Every structure is written in structure tokens, then in C-alpha cells.
Amino acid sequence: MEQRIDRIKKQLHSQSYKLTPQREATVRVLLEHEDDHLSAEEVYMLVKEKYPEIGLATVYRTLELLTELKVVDKINFGDGVSRYDLRQEGADHFHHHLVCLECGAVDEIQEDLLGDVEKVVEKRWNFEIKDHRLTFHGICYRCRT
Amino acid sequence: MEQRIDRIKKQLHSQSYKLTPQREATVRVLLEHEDDHLSAEEVYMLVKEKYPEIGLATVYRTLELLTELKVVDKINFGDGVSRYDLRQEGADHFHHHLVCLECGAVDEIQEDLLGDVEKVVEKRWNFEIKDHRLTFHGICYRCRT
DNA sequence: ATTGTTATGATAATCATTATCATTTGACAG
DNA sequence: CTGTCAAATGATAATGATTATCATAACAAT
Ligand SMILES: [Zn+2]
Ligand SMILES: [Zn+2]
Ligand SMILES: [Zn+2]
Ligand SMILES: [Zn+2]
């Protein structure tokens, strides 16, 4: 945890940003909820517990900054809000998601399943892939009877 | 075109919805811009050209209805708006997208590249796939020097 | 201490989408 | 034909997420 924050701190410094207490509190919340997919409002509520004076705008700004630095990914599952998802450290690809139509759960697939597909796309469509988003919608293992 | 509208009409009727002039005008716009990825506002502007009395709310309602009927798919590329994409007729899977980070172009991949991946997900994660969303972000063939 | 830059918090503004409601349309019964 | 009723529409208000604004605070570097 502390080392992870330290590395994010260094990453911020390398672009001459500071790790202010507000930003650190926000990063801690994200780390503590690594498996969730929190909206800005949800992050705000959680950060307030450890840093009650923080403003909503600061949370938005911090999330935007972390997105720029590729510490988090901003994703959208079609409900009205953006959600923020911590990247696996050092992962060169963004993980995939399983959204259950029954119970709404969002599970993650960390494995890179797209290696072969990406080769095909690069070659056949002459497209230089930088990133991807892959989400499956269906029925999760819990909801299958 | 006409046959296509006729089939959509039947599909509507089968759920006891009517193909009103407003709805037909909206469907025509979608058919005429099959390769684009229009926002509700953009559809509204285009429909107004042939049906100036139409209201924005009606366009939203029609797009929602067509989404329900799976005539169109609602997608989100991360700019602030939802976009509506006509499904290939009879296609059981939703096509994929190539978003260019350079010029903003959105190209389509109609082939189903995910067959093998989906088998793996169904088996290894015990997840019953109903639909998917796959988007690649990168540099398109036009922008590669 | 002075200056200048960056970050913050409160709040207003924006903008896409949804809800409301009076009116219109069109199918259908008598 | 009229009258009736549910569905659909259009104008507009309301909502809700996100962004912009701006005065103030933090803080590093003279
Ligand atoms: Zn995730
Ligand atoms: Zn489930
Ligand atoms: Zn498309
Ligand atoms: Zn391009």
C-alpha cells in the first residue's frame, strides 16, 4: 500500500504535480476499493470519511488527473455515470469486465484474452492499437441456477 | 431500404407499437447514416430536415424504443453523449469499433473476432454471454504515416 | 517578508437526458 | 359518421452529472 502510494507520488512529481493530502486521501480510497468500480460521487463520499473538508470538485479534478497519468481508467457501463478503475500496476493492457444483467455485479478478467485478436486487427485493419475496452453482458455464475 | 423499414414496422407491431411518421422519419435518418455514430442531438437535427415539427423528446423516446427492440445499440465512446448505432440486420453479435486518437474517426469491424474468446469466458468464468462491447483505441490507417 | 504558482472549496453554470402534462392522433365501438 | 380511449407527441420544466469560475489557501522560491 505505502509503496504503491509512493510510486504514484513519484509519478506525479515527474510531471510536476504534488501529492496533496486531498489527492493522497483519494488515492487511498481507490486502493482500498480496488475491486469496485466507484463513481465520482461514491469516491467523494468515501474520501469524506477520512478527510471531511474535501470538496466534490477536488475529487473530480483528482480523478481526472489520475486518468491522465493512467493510474486509473475511466469507464462507462451505460448507467448515467463514469466509473473509475485502478489499473493493475505495470499492466500494459486494461482488464476486461463481466456485467451481470441479472444482479448488476461487475466482475473482472485480468488475463489478456485479446492478444490474438489484436494481432489480427493491427494487420488486417492497419490500426495501431494503444488501448482497448472489452465488456461482456450476460448472466454471472452466481445467477445461473 | 423500404423492405428494411417494413421489417422494422412489423417488429414494432409485434410488440403493439406503431410506426408513426415521426418514428419512420427517425428510422430513415438512421438508415441513411448507417456508418455514422450519431448522438441523439445529431439525429434530431437530421430528422428535422424532413420532419421539422418533431420534438427532441420524441427523438429520445424513439431511440430508446429502438434500443429496446435491439434495432439499434446505444454506445458510449467517452465523450459526454450516447451514440446510436444501427445493428446489422440478423447479426447475433454487435460489431466492434476502432477509435482513432489522432483524428477521432470511428471505424467498424463487422467480423466477429470474439468467437474463441467468448468460449473461454463462458467456460472458465461460467458466464453466459448475451452481448459484448469491444472498442480499440489507437491510430487509424489514415493517420499512420 | 514578498512574490508567484498551484491547488482547493464553494458555488454557479452547463449540458445531456428524463419527467411532466396538456394536446393530438388514430383505432375502434356503437 | 360521432364519441371514446389509449398511445404518442411537443413544449417545457426538472434532474443530475460534470465543468467552470473565482476568491482564498498552501507553499515553494526568492
Ligand atoms: Zn475493473
Ligand atoms: Zn449476477
Ligand atoms: Zn458502429
Ligand atoms: Zn485517424
Short mmCIF file of C-alpha atoms (C1' of nucleotides) and ligand atoms in Angstrom, two decimals:
data_model
loop_
_atom_site.label_atom_id
_atom_site.label_comp_id
_atom_site.label_asym_id
_atom_site.label_seq_id
_atom_site.Cartn_x
_atom_site.Cartn_y
_atom_site.Cartn_z
CA MET A 1 0.00 0.00 0.00
CA GLU A 2 2.56 2.57 1.15
CA GLN A 3 4.96 1.62 -1.62
CA ARG A 4 2.19 1.86 -4.14
CA ILE A 5 1.34 5.37 -2.96
CA ASP A 6 5.00 6.22 -3.07
CA ARG A 7 5.24 5.21 -6.68
CA ILE A 8 2.17 7.24 -7.57
CA LYS A 9 3.75 10.14 -5.73
CA LYS A 10 6.87 9.83 -7.83
CA GLN A 11 4.77 9.63 -10.96
CA LEU A 12 3.01 12.84 -10.01
CA HIS A 13 6.30 14.57 -9.22
CA SER A 14 7.75 13.52 -12.55
CA GLN A 15 5.09 15.68 -14.18
CA SER A 16 5.49 18.41 -11.52
CA TYR A 17 2.26 17.66 -9.74
CA LYS A 18 2.12 17.37 -5.98
CA LEU A 19 0.59 14.63 -3.88
CA THR A 20 -1.52 16.87 -1.69
CA PRO A 21 -3.33 15.45 1.34
CA GLN A 22 -6.58 15.56 -0.64
CA ARG A 23 -5.06 13.65 -3.51
CA GLU A 24 -3.49 11.12 -1.20
CA ALA A 25 -6.77 10.54 0.60
CA THR A 26 -8.45 9.99 -2.76
CA VAL A 27 -5.78 7.55 -3.91
CA ARG A 28 -6.10 5.64 -0.64
CA VAL A 29 -9.81 5.22 -1.17
CA LEU A 30 -9.18 3.90 -4.65
CA LEU A 31 -6.58 1.44 -3.39
CA GLU A 32 -8.87 0.26 -0.61
CA HIS A 33 -11.63 -0.39 -3.14
CA GLU A 34 -9.52 -1.85 -5.87
CA ASP A 35 -12.15 -4.41 -6.86
CA ASP A 36 -15.01 -1.94 -7.04
CA HIS A 37 -15.96 0.42 -9.81
CA LEU A 38 -16.73 3.61 -7.99
CA SER A 39 -18.36 6.70 -9.41
CA ALA A 40 -17.00 10.15 -8.60
CA GLU A 41 -19.80 10.67 -6.11
CA GLU A 42 -19.05 7.37 -4.40
CA VAL A 43 -15.36 8.22 -4.18
CA TYR A 44 -16.31 11.59 -2.73
CA MET A 45 -18.44 10.00 0.00
CA LEU A 46 -15.68 7.59 0.95
CA VAL A 47 -12.95 10.22 0.96
CA LYS A 48 -15.06 12.45 3.19
CA GLU A 49 -14.87 9.83 5.92
CA LYS A 50 -11.13 10.38 6.28
CA TYR A 51 -10.95 13.94 5.01
CA PRO A 52 -14.27 15.67 5.70
CA GLU A 53 -13.26 19.11 4.40
CA ILE A 54 -12.64 17.89 0.88
CA GLY A 55 -14.81 19.32 -1.87
CA LEU A 56 -16.51 17.41 -4.65
CA ALA A 57 -14.72 19.46 -7.29
CA THR A 58 -11.37 18.41 -5.93
CA VAL A 59 -12.34 14.77 -6.19
CA TYR A 60 -13.35 15.29 -9.81
CA ARG A 61 -10.10 17.09 -10.52
CA THR A 62 -8.05 14.38 -8.85
CA LEU A 63 -9.79 11.62 -10.76
CA GLU A 64 -9.23 13.49 -13.99
CA LEU A 65 -5.54 13.88 -13.13
CA LEU A 66 -5.16 10.21 -12.27
CA THR A 67 -6.83 9.31 -15.54
CA GLU A 68 -4.34 11.44 -17.45
CA LEU A 69 -1.49 9.70 -15.68
CA LYS A 70 -3.07 6.34 -16.48
CA VAL A 71 -3.22 5.43 -12.81
CA VAL A 72 -6.94 4.86 -13.23
CA ASP A 73 -9.17 4.19 -16.19
CA LYS A 74 -12.44 5.96 -16.68
CA ILE A 75 -15.14 3.57 -17.78
CA ASN A 76 -18.80 3.71 -18.55
CA PHE A 77 -21.19 0.81 -18.14
CA GLY A 78 -24.19 2.62 -19.54
CA ASP A 79 -25.75 3.79 -16.32
CA GLY A 80 -25.52 7.55 -16.22
CA VAL A 81 -22.14 7.86 -14.50
CA SER A 82 -18.45 7.46 -15.20
CA ARG A 83 -16.65 4.97 -13.04
CA TYR A 84 -13.00 4.91 -12.10
CA ASP A 85 -10.98 1.74 -12.12
CA LEU A 86 -7.47 1.41 -10.77
CA ARG A 87 -5.08 -0.06 -13.31
CA GLN A 88 -3.07 -3.10 -12.36
CA GLU A 89 0.38 -1.79 -11.67
CA GLY A 90 2.60 -2.30 -14.65
CA ALA A 91 -0.19 -3.85 -16.70
CA ASP A 92 0.13 -2.87 -20.31
CA HIS A 93 -3.44 -3.75 -21.07
CA PHE A 94 -6.68 -2.79 -19.43
CA HIS A 95 -8.59 -5.62 -17.83
CA HIS A 96 -11.99 -6.78 -19.06
CA HIS A 97 -15.39 -6.75 -17.41
CA LEU A 98 -18.33 -9.07 -16.95
CA VAL A 99 -21.53 -7.20 -16.26
CA CYS A 100 -24.42 -9.31 -14.99
CA LEU A 101 -27.79 -8.35 -16.43
CA GLU A 102 -29.50 -10.12 -13.56
CA CYS A 103 -27.85 -8.82 -10.40
CA GLY A 104 -25.77 -5.94 -11.75
CA ALA A 105 -22.48 -7.33 -10.45
CA VAL A 106 -19.32 -6.33 -12.29
CA ASP A 107 -16.55 -8.93 -12.26
CA GLU A 108 -13.10 -8.53 -13.69
CA ILE A 109 -10.96 -10.57 -16.01
CA GLN A 110 -7.31 -9.74 -15.51
CA GLU A 111 -5.96 -12.12 -18.14
CA ASP A 112 -5.26 -10.65 -21.52
CA LEU A 113 -7.60 -12.55 -23.79
CA LEU A 114 -7.17 -10.26 -26.76
CA GLY A 115 -3.61 -10.98 -27.81
CA ASP A 116 -4.53 -12.87 -30.96
CA VAL A 117 -7.43 -10.60 -31.81
CA GLU A 118 -5.21 -7.55 -31.57
CA LYS A 119 -2.65 -9.06 -33.91
CA VAL A 120 -5.40 -9.58 -36.47
CA VAL A 121 -6.72 -6.05 -36.08
CA GLU A 122 -3.27 -4.49 -36.36
CA LYS A 123 -2.53 -6.42 -39.52
CA ARG A 124 -5.88 -6.58 -41.31
CA TRP A 125 -7.10 -3.07 -40.45
CA ASN A 126 -3.67 -1.49 -40.27
CA PHE A 127 -4.64 0.01 -36.94
CA GLU A 128 -2.05 0.70 -34.25
CA ILE A 129 -3.70 -0.36 -31.02
CA LYS A 130 -2.95 1.71 -27.93
CA ASP A 131 -5.72 0.56 -25.64
CA HIS A 132 -8.96 -1.37 -25.59
CA ARG A 133 -12.27 -1.75 -23.81
CA LEU A 134 -13.95 -5.12 -23.63
CA THR A 135 -17.12 -5.77 -21.68
CA PHE A 136 -19.38 -8.79 -21.74
CA HIS A 137 -23.01 -8.52 -20.77
CA GLY A 138 -24.75 -11.65 -19.59
CA ILE A 139 -25.53 -13.85 -16.61
CA CYS A 140 -22.90 -14.31 -13.94
CA TYR A 141 -22.00 -17.61 -12.27
CA ARG A 142 -23.96 -16.64 -9.16
CA CYS A 143 -27.18 -16.04 -11.06
CA ARG A 144 -27.02 -19.16 -13.19
CA THR A 145 -29.17 -21.77 -11.49
CA MET B 1 -34.39 0.47 -47.60
CA GLU B 2 -38.16 0.15 -47.92
CA GLN B 3 -38.04 -3.53 -47.09
CA ARG B 4 -35.87 -2.79 -44.14
CA ILE B 5 -38.35 -0.23 -42.84
CA ASP B 6 -41.12 -2.71 -43.43
CA ARG B 7 -39.42 -5.27 -41.28
CA ILE B 8 -38.85 -2.77 -38.50
CA LYS B 9 -42.52 -1.84 -38.81
CA LYS B 10 -43.50 -5.46 -38.33
CA GLN B 11 -41.17 -5.74 -35.39
CA LEU B 12 -42.84 -2.74 -33.79
CA HIS B 13 -46.31 -4.11 -34.46
CA SER B 14 -45.39 -7.45 -32.96
CA GLN B 15 -44.97 -5.59 -29.67
CA SER B 16 -48.03 -3.44 -30.36
CA TYR B 17 -46.10 -0.29 -31.11
CA LYS B 18 -46.93 1.82 -34.14
CA LEU B 19 -44.61 3.15 -36.78
CA THR B 20 -45.69 6.77 -36.55
CA PRO B 21 -44.45 9.30 -39.12
CA GLN B 22 -42.05 10.64 -36.52
CA ARG B 23 -40.65 7.21 -35.84
CA GLU B 24 -40.38 6.43 -39.50
CA ALA B 25 -38.53 9.66 -40.18
CA THR B 26 -36.13 8.82 -37.38
CA VAL B 27 -35.53 5.31 -38.67
CA ARG B 28 -34.88 6.70 -42.14
CA VAL B 29 -32.22 9.01 -40.80
CA LEU B 30 -30.56 6.11 -39.03
CA LEU B 31 -30.62 4.00 -42.19
CA GLU B 32 -29.22 6.84 -44.28
CA HIS B 33 -26.36 7.25 -41.81
CA GLU B 34 -25.70 3.62 -41.17
CA ASP B 35 -21.93 4.09 -40.99
CA ASP B 36 -22.04 7.01 -38.60
CA HIS B 37 -22.43 7.02 -34.88
CA LEU B 38 -24.92 9.77 -34.26
CA SER B 39 -25.85 11.30 -30.95
CA ALA B 40 -29.49 11.98 -30.09
CA GLU B 41 -28.96 15.66 -30.84
CA GLU B 42 -27.45 14.86 -34.23
CA VAL B 43 -30.31 12.54 -35.10
CA TYR B 44 -32.72 15.28 -34.04
CA MET B 45 -31.09 17.83 -36.34
CA LEU B 46 -31.18 15.44 -39.30
CA VAL B 47 -34.77 14.34 -38.70
CA LYS B 48 -35.86 17.98 -38.53
CA GLU B 49 -34.83 18.44 -42.14
CA LYS B 50 -37.54 16.06 -43.28
CA TYR B 51 -39.94 16.47 -40.40
CA PRO B 52 -39.48 19.96 -38.91
CA GLU B 53 -42.26 19.72 -36.33
CA ILE B 54 -40.66 16.83 -34.48
CA GLY B 55 -39.66 17.41 -30.89
CA LEU B 56 -36.39 16.44 -29.28
CA ALA B 57 -38.20 14.37 -26.66
CA THR B 58 -39.79 12.26 -29.35
CA VAL B 59 -36.40 11.52 -30.86
CA TYR B 60 -35.12 10.43 -27.46
CA ARG B 61 -38.19 8.27 -26.95
CA THR B 62 -37.84 6.70 -30.37
CA LEU B 63 -34.18 5.94 -29.88
CA GLU B 64 -34.96 4.39 -26.52
CA LEU B 65 -37.66 2.25 -28.12
CA LEU B 66 -35.38 1.13 -30.93
CA THR B 67 -32.75 0.23 -28.38
CA GLU B 68 -35.25 -1.92 -26.51
CA LEU B 69 -36.15 -3.69 -29.74
CA LYS B 70 -32.47 -4.17 -30.47
CA VAL B 71 -32.78 -2.34 -33.76
CA VAL B 72 -30.03 0.00 -32.59
CA ASP B 73 -27.34 -0.25 -29.96
CA LYS B 74 -26.60 2.55 -27.57
CA ILE B 75 -22.88 3.08 -27.21
CA ASN B 76 -20.61 5.44 -25.38
CA PHE B 77 -17.17 6.43 -26.58
CA GLY B 78 -16.34 8.55 -23.57
CA ASP B 79 -17.26 11.95 -24.92
CA GLY B 80 -20.26 13.18 -22.98
CA VAL B 81 -23.00 11.71 -25.18
CA SER B 82 -24.65 8.41 -26.01
CA ARG B 83 -24.48 7.37 -29.64
CA TYR B 84 -26.85 5.16 -31.54
CA ASP B 85 -25.65 2.51 -33.90
CA LEU B 86 -27.88 0.53 -36.22
CA ARG B 87 -27.44 -3.21 -35.79
CA GLN B 88 -26.60 -5.27 -38.83
CA GLU B 89 -29.82 -6.99 -39.72
CA GLY B 90 -29.86 -10.50 -38.37
CA ALA B 91 -26.47 -10.11 -36.75
CA ASP B 92 -26.32 -12.00 -33.50
CA HIS B 93 -23.35 -10.08 -32.28
CA PHE B 94 -22.63 -6.40 -32.03
CA HIS B 95 -19.84 -5.13 -34.24
CA HIS B 96 -16.60 -3.70 -32.92
CA HIS B 97 -15.10 -0.23 -33.14
CA LEU B 98 -11.77 1.36 -33.90
CA VAL B 99 -11.49 4.82 -32.41
CA CYS B 100 -8.61 6.92 -33.70
CA LEU B 101 -6.88 9.00 -31.04
CA GLU B 102 -5.42 11.22 -33.72
CA CYS B 103 -8.34 12.22 -35.95
CA GLY B 104 -11.31 10.97 -33.95
CA ALA B 105 -12.59 8.71 -36.71
CA VAL B 106 -14.64 5.69 -35.68
CA ASP B 107 -14.35 2.70 -37.99
CA GLU B 108 -16.25 -0.54 -37.71
CA ILE B 109 -15.29 -4.17 -37.70
CA GLN B 110 -18.23 -6.32 -38.72
CA GLU B 111 -16.44 -9.65 -38.42
CA ASP B 112 -16.94 -11.50 -35.19
CA LEU B 113 -13.44 -11.70 -33.78
CA LEU B 114 -14.53 -12.82 -30.34
CA GLY B 115 -15.77 -16.35 -31.01
CA ASP B 116 -12.85 -18.08 -29.33
CA VAL B 117 -12.57 -15.56 -26.54
CA GLU B 118 -16.25 -15.95 -25.71
CA LYS B 119 -15.92 -19.73 -25.50
CA VAL B 120 -13.13 -19.29 -22.98
CA VAL B 121 -15.11 -16.79 -20.92
CA GLU B 122 -18.23 -18.94 -20.88
CA LYS B 123 -16.25 -21.94 -19.72
CA ARG B 124 -13.61 -20.50 -17.41
CA TRP B 125 -15.76 -17.83 -15.78
CA ASN B 126 -19.04 -19.72 -16.05
CA PHE B 127 -20.60 -16.60 -17.53
CA GLU B 128 -23.47 -16.80 -20.01
CA ILE B 129 -22.69 -14.15 -22.61
CA LYS B 130 -25.61 -12.24 -24.08
CA ASP B 131 -23.80 -9.33 -25.65
CA HIS B 132 -20.46 -7.60 -25.78
CA ARG B 133 -18.76 -4.27 -26.35
CA LEU B 134 -15.29 -4.15 -27.85
CA THR B 135 -13.53 -0.94 -28.77
CA PHE B 136 -9.91 -0.39 -29.69
CA HIS B 137 -8.27 2.97 -29.20
CA GLY B 138 -5.25 3.77 -31.33
CA ILE B 139 -4.04 5.20 -34.63
CA CYS B 140 -6.08 4.53 -37.75
CA TYR B 141 -4.65 3.59 -41.14
CA ARG B 142 -5.16 7.14 -42.42
CA CYS B 143 -3.14 8.71 -39.65
CA ARG B 144 -0.23 6.24 -39.79
CA THR B 145 2.47 7.81 -41.88
"C1'" DA C 1 8.54 39.19 4.24
"C1'" DT C 2 7.33 39.12 -0.96
"C1'" DT C 3 6.06 37.06 -4.93
"C1'" DG C 4 4.13 33.79 -7.92
"C1'" DT C 5 2.31 29.43 -8.89
"C1'" DT C 6 -0.63 25.66 -7.91
"C1'" DA C 7 -4.42 23.67 -5.54
"C1'" DT C 8 -8.65 23.95 -3.12
"C1'" DG C 9 -13.66 24.57 -1.81
"C1'" DA C 10 -17.98 26.74 -2.52
"C1'" DT C 11 -20.94 27.64 -5.80
"C1'" DA C 12 -22.80 28.76 -10.25
"C1'" DA C 13 -23.17 27.25 -14.93
"C1'" DT C 14 -23.61 23.85 -18.48
"C1'" DC C 15 -25.39 20.24 -20.93
"C1'" DA C 16 -27.45 15.66 -21.83
"C1'" DT C 17 -31.26 13.22 -20.55
"C1'" DT C 18 -35.82 12.43 -18.28
"C1'" DA C 19 -40.25 13.71 -16.39
"C1'" DT C 20 -44.49 16.22 -16.75
"C1'" DC C 21 -48.66 17.47 -18.80
"C1'" DA C 22 -51.84 19.39 -21.95
"C1'" DT C 23 -52.95 18.33 -26.62
"C1'" DT C 24 -53.25 15.44 -30.78
"C1'" DT C 25 -53.76 11.32 -33.27
"C1'" DG C 26 -55.76 7.28 -34.76
"C1'" DA C 27 -58.13 2.85 -33.83
"C1'" DC C 28 -62.45 1.11 -32.71
"C1'" DA C 29 -67.38 0.64 -30.90
"C1'" DG C 30 -71.78 1.98 -31.31
"C1'" DC D 1 -70.36 9.05 -39.26
"C1'" DT D 2 -69.72 10.68 -33.93
"C1'" DG D 3 -67.85 9.53 -29.26
"C1'" DT D 4 -64.39 7.24 -26.59
"C1'" DC D 5 -59.96 5.74 -25.12
"C1'" DA D 6 -55.19 4.61 -25.15
"C1'" DA D 7 -50.99 5.72 -27.23
"C1'" DA D 8 -47.99 9.23 -28.95
"C1'" DT D 9 -46.36 13.83 -29.33
"C1'" DG D 10 -44.26 18.51 -28.39
"C1'" DA D 11 -43.18 22.15 -25.33
"C1'" DT D 12 -41.10 22.87 -21.41
"C1'" DA D 13 -39.58 22.10 -16.68
"C1'" DA D 14 -36.77 19.27 -13.77
"C1'" DT D 15 -32.93 16.43 -12.84
"C1'" DG D 16 -28.39 15.04 -12.27
"C1'" DA D 17 -23.57 14.56 -13.59
"C1'" DT D 18 -19.82 17.17 -14.76
"C1'" DT D 19 -17.26 21.54 -15.57
"C1'" DA D 20 -16.20 26.42 -15.00
"C1'" DT D 21 -15.44 30.30 -12.08
"C1'" DC D 22 -13.34 32.78 -8.58
"C1'" DA D 23 -11.78 34.15 -4.16
"C1'" DT D 24 -8.84 32.09 -0.90
"C1'" DA D 25 -5.20 28.95 0.93
"C1'" DA D 26 -0.91 26.47 0.67
"C1'" DC D 27 3.60 26.57 -0.23
"C1'" DA D 28 7.94 26.87 -2.68
"C1'" DA D 29 11.48 30.18 -4.24
"C1'" DT D 30 13.38 34.25 -3.97
ZN ZN E 1 -12.48 -3.20 -13.49
ZN ZN E 2 -25.49 -11.98 -11.42
ZN ZN E 3 -20.66 1.08 -35.11
ZN ZN E 4 -7.05 8.73 -37.64
#
